[in-house]
Coordinates of C-alpha atoms and ligand atoms in Angstrom, one line a residue:
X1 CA 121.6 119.5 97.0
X2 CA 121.2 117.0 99.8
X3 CA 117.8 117.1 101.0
X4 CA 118.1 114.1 103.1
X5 CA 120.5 116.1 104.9
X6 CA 118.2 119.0 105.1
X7 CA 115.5 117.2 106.1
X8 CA 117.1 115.4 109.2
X9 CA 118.8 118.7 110.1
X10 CA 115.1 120.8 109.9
X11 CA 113.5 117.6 111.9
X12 CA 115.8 117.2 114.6
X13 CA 116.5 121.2 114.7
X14 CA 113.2 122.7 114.8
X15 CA 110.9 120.0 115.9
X16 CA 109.9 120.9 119.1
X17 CA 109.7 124.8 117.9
X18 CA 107.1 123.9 114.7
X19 CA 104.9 121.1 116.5
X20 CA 103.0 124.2 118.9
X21 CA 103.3 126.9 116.3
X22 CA 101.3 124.6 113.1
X23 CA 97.7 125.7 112.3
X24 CA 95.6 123.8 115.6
X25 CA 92.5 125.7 114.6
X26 CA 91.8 124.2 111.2
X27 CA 89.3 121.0 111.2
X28 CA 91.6 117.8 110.7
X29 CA 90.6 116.7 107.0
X30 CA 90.5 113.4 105.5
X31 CA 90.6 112.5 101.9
X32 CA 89.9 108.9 101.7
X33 CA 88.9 106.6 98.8
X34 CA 90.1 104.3 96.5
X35 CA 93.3 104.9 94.2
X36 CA 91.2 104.5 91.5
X37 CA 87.1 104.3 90.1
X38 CA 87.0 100.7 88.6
X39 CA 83.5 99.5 88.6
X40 CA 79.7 100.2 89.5
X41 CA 79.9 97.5 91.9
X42 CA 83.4 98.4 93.6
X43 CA 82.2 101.9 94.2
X44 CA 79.4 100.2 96.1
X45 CA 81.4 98.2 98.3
X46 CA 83.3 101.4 99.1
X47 CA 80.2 102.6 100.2
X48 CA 79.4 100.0 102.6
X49 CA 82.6 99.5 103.5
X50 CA 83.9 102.8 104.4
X51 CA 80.8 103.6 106.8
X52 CA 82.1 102.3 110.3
X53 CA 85.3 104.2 109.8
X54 CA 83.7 107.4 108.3
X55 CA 81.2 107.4 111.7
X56 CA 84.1 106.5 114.0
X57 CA 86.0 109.7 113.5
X58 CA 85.5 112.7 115.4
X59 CA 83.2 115.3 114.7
X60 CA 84.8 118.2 113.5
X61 CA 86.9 116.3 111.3
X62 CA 86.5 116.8 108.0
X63 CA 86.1 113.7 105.2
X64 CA 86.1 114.1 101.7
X65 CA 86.0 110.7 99.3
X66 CA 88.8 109.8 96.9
X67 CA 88.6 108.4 94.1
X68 CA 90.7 108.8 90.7
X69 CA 88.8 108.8 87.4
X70 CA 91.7 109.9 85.1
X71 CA 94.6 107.9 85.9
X72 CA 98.3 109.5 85.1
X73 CA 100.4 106.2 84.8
X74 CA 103.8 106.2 83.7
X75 CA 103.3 103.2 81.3
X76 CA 100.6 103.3 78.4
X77 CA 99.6 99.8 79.0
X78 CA 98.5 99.9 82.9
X79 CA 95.1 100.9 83.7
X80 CA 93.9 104.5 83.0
X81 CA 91.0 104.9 85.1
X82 CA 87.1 104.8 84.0
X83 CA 86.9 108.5 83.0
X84 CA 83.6 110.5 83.2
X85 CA 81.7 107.1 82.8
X86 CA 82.4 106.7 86.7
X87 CA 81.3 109.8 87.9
X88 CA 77.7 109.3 89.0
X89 CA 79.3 105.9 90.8
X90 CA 82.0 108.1 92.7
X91 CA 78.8 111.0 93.3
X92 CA 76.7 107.9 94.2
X93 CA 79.5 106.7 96.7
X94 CA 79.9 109.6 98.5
X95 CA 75.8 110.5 98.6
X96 CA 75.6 107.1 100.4
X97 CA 78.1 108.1 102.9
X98 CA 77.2 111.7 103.5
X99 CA 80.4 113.0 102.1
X100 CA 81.6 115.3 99.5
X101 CA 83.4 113.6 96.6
X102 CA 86.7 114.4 95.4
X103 CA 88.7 113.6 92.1
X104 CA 92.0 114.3 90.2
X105 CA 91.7 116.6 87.4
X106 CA 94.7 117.1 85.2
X107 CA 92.8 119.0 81.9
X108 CA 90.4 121.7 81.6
X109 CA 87.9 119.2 80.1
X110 CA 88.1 116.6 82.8
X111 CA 87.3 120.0 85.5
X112 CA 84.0 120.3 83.3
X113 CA 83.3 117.0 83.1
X114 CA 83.5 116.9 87.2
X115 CA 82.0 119.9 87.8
X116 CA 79.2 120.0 85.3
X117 CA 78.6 116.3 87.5
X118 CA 78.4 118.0 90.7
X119 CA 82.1 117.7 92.2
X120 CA 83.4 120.4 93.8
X121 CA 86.8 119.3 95.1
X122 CA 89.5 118.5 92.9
X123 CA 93.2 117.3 93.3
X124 CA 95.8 118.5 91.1
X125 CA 98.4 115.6 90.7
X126 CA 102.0 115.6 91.2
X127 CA 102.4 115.3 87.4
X128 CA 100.0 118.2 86.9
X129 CA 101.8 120.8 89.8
X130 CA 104.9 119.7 87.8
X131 CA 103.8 121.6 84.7
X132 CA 102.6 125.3 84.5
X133 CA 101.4 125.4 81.7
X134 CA 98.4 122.7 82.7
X135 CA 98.0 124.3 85.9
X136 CA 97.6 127.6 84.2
X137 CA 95.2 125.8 81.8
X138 CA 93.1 124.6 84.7
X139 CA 93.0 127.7 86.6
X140 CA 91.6 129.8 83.8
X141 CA 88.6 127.0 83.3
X142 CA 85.5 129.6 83.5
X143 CA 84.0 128.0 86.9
X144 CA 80.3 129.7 87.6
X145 CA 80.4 129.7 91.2
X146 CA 84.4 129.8 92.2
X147 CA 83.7 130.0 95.8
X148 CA 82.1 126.5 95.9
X149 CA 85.4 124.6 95.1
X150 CA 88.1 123.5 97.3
X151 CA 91.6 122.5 95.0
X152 CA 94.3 120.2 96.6
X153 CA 97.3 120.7 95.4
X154 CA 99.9 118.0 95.4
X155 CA 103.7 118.6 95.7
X156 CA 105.6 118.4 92.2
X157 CA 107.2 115.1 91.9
X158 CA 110.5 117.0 92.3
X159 CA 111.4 118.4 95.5
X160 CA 110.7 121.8 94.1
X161 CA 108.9 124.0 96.4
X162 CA 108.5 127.1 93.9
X163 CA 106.3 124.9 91.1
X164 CA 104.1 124.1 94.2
X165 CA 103.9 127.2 95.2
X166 CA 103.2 128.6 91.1
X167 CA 100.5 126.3 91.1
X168 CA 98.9 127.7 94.9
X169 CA 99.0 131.2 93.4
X170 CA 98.0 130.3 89.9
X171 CA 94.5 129.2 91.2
X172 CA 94.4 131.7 94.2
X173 CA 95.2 134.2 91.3
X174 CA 92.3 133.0 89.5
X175 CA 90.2 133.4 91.7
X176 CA 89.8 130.5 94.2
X177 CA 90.3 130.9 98.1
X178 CA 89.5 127.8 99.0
X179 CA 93.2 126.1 97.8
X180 CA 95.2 123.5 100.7
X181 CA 98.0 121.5 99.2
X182 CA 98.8 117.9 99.4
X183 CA 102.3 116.8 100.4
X184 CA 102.8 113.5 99.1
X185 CA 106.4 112.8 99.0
X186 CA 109.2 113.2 96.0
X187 CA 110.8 110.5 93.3
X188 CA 114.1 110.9 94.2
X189 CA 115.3 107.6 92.6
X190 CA 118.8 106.5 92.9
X191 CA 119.5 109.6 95.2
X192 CA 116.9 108.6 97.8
X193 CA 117.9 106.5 101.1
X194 CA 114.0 106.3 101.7
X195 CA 112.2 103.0 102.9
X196 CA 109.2 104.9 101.1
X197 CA 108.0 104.9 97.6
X198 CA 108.3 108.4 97.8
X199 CA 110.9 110.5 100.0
X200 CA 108.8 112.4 102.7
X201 CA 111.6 115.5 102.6
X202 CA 109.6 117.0 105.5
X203 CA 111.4 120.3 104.7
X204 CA 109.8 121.4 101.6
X205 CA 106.1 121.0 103.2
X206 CA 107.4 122.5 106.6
X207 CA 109.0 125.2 104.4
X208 CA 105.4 125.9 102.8
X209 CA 103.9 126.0 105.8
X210 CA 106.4 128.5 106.7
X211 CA 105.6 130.6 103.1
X212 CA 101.8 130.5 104.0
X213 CA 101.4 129.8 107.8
X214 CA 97.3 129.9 106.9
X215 CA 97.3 127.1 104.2
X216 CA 96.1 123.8 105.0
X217 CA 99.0 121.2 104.2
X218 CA 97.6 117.8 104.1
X219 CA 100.2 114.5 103.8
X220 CA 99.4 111.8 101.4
X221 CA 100.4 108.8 103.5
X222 CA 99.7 106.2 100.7
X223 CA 101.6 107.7 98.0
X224 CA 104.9 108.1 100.5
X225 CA 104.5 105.0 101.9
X226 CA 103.9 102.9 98.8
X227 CA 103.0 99.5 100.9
X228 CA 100.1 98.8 103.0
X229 CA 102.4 98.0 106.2
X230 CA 103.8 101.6 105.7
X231 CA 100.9 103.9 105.8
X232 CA 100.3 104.7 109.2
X233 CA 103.9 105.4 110.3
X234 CA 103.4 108.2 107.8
X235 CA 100.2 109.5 108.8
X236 CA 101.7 109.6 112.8
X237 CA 104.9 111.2 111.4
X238 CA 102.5 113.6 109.6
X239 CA 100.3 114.2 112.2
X240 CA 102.8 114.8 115.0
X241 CA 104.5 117.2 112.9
X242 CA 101.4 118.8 112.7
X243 CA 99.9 118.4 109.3
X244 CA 96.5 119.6 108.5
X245 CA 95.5 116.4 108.0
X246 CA 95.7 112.9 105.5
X247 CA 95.0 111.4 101.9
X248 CA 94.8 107.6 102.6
X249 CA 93.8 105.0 99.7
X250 CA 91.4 101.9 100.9
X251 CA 89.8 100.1 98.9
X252 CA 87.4 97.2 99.8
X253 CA 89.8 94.1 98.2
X254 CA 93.6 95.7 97.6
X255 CA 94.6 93.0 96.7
X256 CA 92.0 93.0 93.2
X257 CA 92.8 96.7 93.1
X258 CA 93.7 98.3 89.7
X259 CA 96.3 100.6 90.5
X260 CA 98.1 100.8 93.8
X261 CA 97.4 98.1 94.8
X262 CA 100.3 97.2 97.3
X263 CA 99.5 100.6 99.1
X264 CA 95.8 100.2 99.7
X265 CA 94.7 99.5 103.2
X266 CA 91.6 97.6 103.7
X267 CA 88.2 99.2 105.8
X268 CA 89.6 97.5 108.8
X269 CA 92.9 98.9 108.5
X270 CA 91.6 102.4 107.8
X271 CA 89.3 101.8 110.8
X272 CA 92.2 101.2 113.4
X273 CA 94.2 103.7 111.8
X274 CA 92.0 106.8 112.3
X275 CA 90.9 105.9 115.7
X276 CA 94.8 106.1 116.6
X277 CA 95.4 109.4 114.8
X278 CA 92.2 112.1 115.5
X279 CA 92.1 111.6 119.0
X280 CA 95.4 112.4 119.8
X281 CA 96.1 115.7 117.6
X282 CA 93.0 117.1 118.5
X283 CA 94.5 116.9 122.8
X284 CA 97.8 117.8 121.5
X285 CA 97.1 120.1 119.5
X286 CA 94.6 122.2 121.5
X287 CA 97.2 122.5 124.9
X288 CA 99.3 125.9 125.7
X289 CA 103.0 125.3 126.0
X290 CA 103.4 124.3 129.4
X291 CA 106.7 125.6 131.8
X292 CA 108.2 122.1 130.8
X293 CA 108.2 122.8 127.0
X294 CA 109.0 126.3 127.7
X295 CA 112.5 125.5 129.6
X296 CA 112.7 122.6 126.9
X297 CA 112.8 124.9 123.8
X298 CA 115.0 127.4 125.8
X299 CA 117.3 124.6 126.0
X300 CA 116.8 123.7 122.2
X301 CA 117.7 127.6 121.8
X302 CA 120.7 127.3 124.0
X303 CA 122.1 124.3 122.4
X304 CA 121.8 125.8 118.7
X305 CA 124.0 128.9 119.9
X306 CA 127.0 126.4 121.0
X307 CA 126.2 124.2 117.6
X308 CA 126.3 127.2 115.1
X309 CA 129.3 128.9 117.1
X310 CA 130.9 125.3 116.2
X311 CA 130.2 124.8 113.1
X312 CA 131.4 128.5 112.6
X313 CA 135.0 127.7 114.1
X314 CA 135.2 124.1 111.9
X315 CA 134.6 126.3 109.3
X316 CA 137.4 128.9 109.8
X317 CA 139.4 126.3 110.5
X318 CA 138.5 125.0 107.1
X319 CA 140.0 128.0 105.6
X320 CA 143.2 127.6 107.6
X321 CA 143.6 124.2 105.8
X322 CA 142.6 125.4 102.5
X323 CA 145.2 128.4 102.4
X324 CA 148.0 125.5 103.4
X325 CA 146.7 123.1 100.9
X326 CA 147.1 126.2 98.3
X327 CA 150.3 127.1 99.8
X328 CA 151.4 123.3 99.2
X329 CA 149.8 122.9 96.1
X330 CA 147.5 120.2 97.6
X331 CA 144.1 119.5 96.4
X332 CA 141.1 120.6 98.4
X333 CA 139.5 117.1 97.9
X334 CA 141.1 114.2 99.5
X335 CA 139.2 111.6 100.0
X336 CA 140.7 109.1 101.8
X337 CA 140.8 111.6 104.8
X338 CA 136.9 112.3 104.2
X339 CA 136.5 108.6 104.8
X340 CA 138.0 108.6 107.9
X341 CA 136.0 111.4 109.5
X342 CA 132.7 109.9 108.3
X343 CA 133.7 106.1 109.7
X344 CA 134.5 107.8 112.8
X345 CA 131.1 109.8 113.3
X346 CA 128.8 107.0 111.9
X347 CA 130.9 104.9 114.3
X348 CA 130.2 107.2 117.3
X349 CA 126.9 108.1 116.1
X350 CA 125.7 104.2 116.1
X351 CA 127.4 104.1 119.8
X352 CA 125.1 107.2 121.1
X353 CA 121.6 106.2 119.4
X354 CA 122.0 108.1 116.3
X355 CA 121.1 106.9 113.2
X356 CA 124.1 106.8 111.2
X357 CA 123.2 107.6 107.9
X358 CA 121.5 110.3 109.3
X359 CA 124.9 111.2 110.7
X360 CA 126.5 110.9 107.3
X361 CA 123.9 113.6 106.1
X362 CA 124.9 115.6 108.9
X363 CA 128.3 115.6 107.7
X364 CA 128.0 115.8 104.1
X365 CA 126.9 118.3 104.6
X366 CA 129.4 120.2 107.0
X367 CA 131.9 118.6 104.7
X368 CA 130.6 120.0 101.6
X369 CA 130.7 123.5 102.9
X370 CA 134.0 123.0 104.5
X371 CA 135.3 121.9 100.8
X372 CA 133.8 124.9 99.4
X373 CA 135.5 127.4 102.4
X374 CA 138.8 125.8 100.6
X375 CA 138.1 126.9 97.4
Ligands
PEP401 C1 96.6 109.6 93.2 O1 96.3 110.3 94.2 O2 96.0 108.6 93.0 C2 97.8 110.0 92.4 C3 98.0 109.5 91.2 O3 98.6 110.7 93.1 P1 100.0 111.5 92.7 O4 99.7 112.5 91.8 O5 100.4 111.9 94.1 O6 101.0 110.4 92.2
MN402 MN1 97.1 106.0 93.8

């Protein structure tokens, strides 16, 4: 499946349709925080350092401080976190800035560990939701007081939108209503066109959103972006899509950091970061659709009729050429003519202000079902 294709189709599509109808009532959270515990004295300087940027956000929103104790890295020999020996420095850390502490918990002992230490929110990691049977294993931990925890759930590292949804009902099953997910991009390797570390594929969270219109959906800016320079062109995207709010790593000296390091911002950077992005949801968020968007998404409406009515003829058409090909004994697939149409659109495409590889999505595709209407 293409889901670069779906992706710019969904954006460009429903855009205008989605940004009014997201969640505007829920409070705006933040998870912020270091990738990673390292040290007594780093969890102090995120204390001191993340203050100014903590204060300058508006009230209402809510902040939560990140940091990872268990690390899941992909190579033995890179830095697997602290463990439970960092805990009363992350508690300590967030006490000082009047926060609740988060952390990622991937085994039933590490949700003891955290809980018996006071935490009450707790990420499940990409590599986690990618598993049921550890997500099971977590959600039948026996919690005392349920109602006190809030889990984040992050996508699966594959763009599959049913193991994130397993893991939502896994833990709502057992028990837990406070559950909001975490989009934080997929690993699409070879496949992916993405500047990003990880693909965005807004579809699958806009598609969740869709699936459970009262779960919070939070974007993990850091982990999509994977550079510094990155970050908050992902949180904008996120937030004018209308995500329920961010994960962002800082840490007080990225370039020292443990893990991550490329994609840490630093206190100032967080600082001029969130004064950009709270102030302007919370306006845009809050306003009625005026006449003007009105008459805009009845346009948007009109325009999809005369798009789907075409894309219904190409495909008859399609058909038509198939039965000759079969008639001819000519394969379905040729090539050389599939190049041509695709110069010609990314040409025209390029010529109108269209991105063209988005273009080439577009028609991929169209093409792909028009192969299949041969068959
Ligand atoms: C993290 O948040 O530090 C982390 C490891 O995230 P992910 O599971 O999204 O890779
Ligand atoms: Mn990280």
């Amino acid at each position: 499946m293409n889901y670069f294709c779906r992706e710019t189709c969904i954006i460009h599509i429903f855009f205008v349709t989605l940004y009014a109808e997201m969640n505007a009532n829920e409070p705006l959270r933040l998870i912020i925080g270091p990738c990673a515990v390292e040290s007594a004295g780093q969890m102090r300087a995120v204390a001191s350092s993340l203050g100014a940027a903590f204060h300058s956000v508006a009230c209402g929103v809510r902040i939560i401080l990140r940091a990872g104790l268990w690390k899941p890295r992909s190579r033995p020999d890179s830095f697997q976190g602290v463990g439970a020996e960092g805990l009363p420095w992350l508690t300590g850390a967030a006490d000082a800035l009047g926060v609740p502490a988060a952390t990622e918990v991937a085994t039933p002992e590490h949700l003891l560990t955290a809980y018996d230490a006071g935490l009450r929110h707790f990420w499940i990691g990409a590599r986690t939701t990618s598993n049921p049977f550890m997500v099971e294993a977590l959600a039948a931990v026996p919690i005392a007081d349920k109602a006190s925890v809030t889990w984040y759930v992050k996508n699966p590292t594959s763009p599959d939108i049913e193991l994130w949804c397993g893991a939502i009902e896994r833990l709502r099953q057992a028990g837990y209503e406070q559950v909001a997910a975490i989009h934080r991009g997929f690993a699409l390797g070879e496949c992916s066109a993405s500047a990003y570390r990880n693909a965005p594929v807004w579809s699958v969270p806009i598609e969740l959103k869709r699936r459970y219109p009262t779960l919070p959906v939070l974007t993990d800016a850091s982990h999509i972006a994977g550079r510094a320079a990155l970050v908050a062109d992902v949180a904008r995207q996120a937030m004018r899509i209308g995500m329920d709010g961010l994960m962002i790593e800082v840490h007080p000296c990225p370039a020292e950091a443990l893990s991550d390091a490329e994609q840490q911002l630093t206190p100032e950077e967080l600082g001029t970061l969130l004064a950009d992005m709270t102030t302007s949801r919370h306006d845009d968020m809050t306003k009625n659709p005026t006449d003007e968007l009105t008459a805009l998404r009845e346009q948007i409406d009109e325009t999809d009729d005369e798009l789907w009515a075409l894309i219904s003829r190409r495909l008859h058409i399609a058909e038509q050429i198939g039965a000759y090909k079969r008639a001819n004994n000519l394969p379905v697939l040729q090539t050389a003519r599939y190049d041509e149409i695709l110069s010609k659109r990314m040409a025209w495409a390029a010529g109108h202000g269209i991105d063209p590889q988005a273009a080439k999505q577009i028609m991929d595709i169209i093409h792909e079902q028009s192969v299949l209407a041969q068959t």
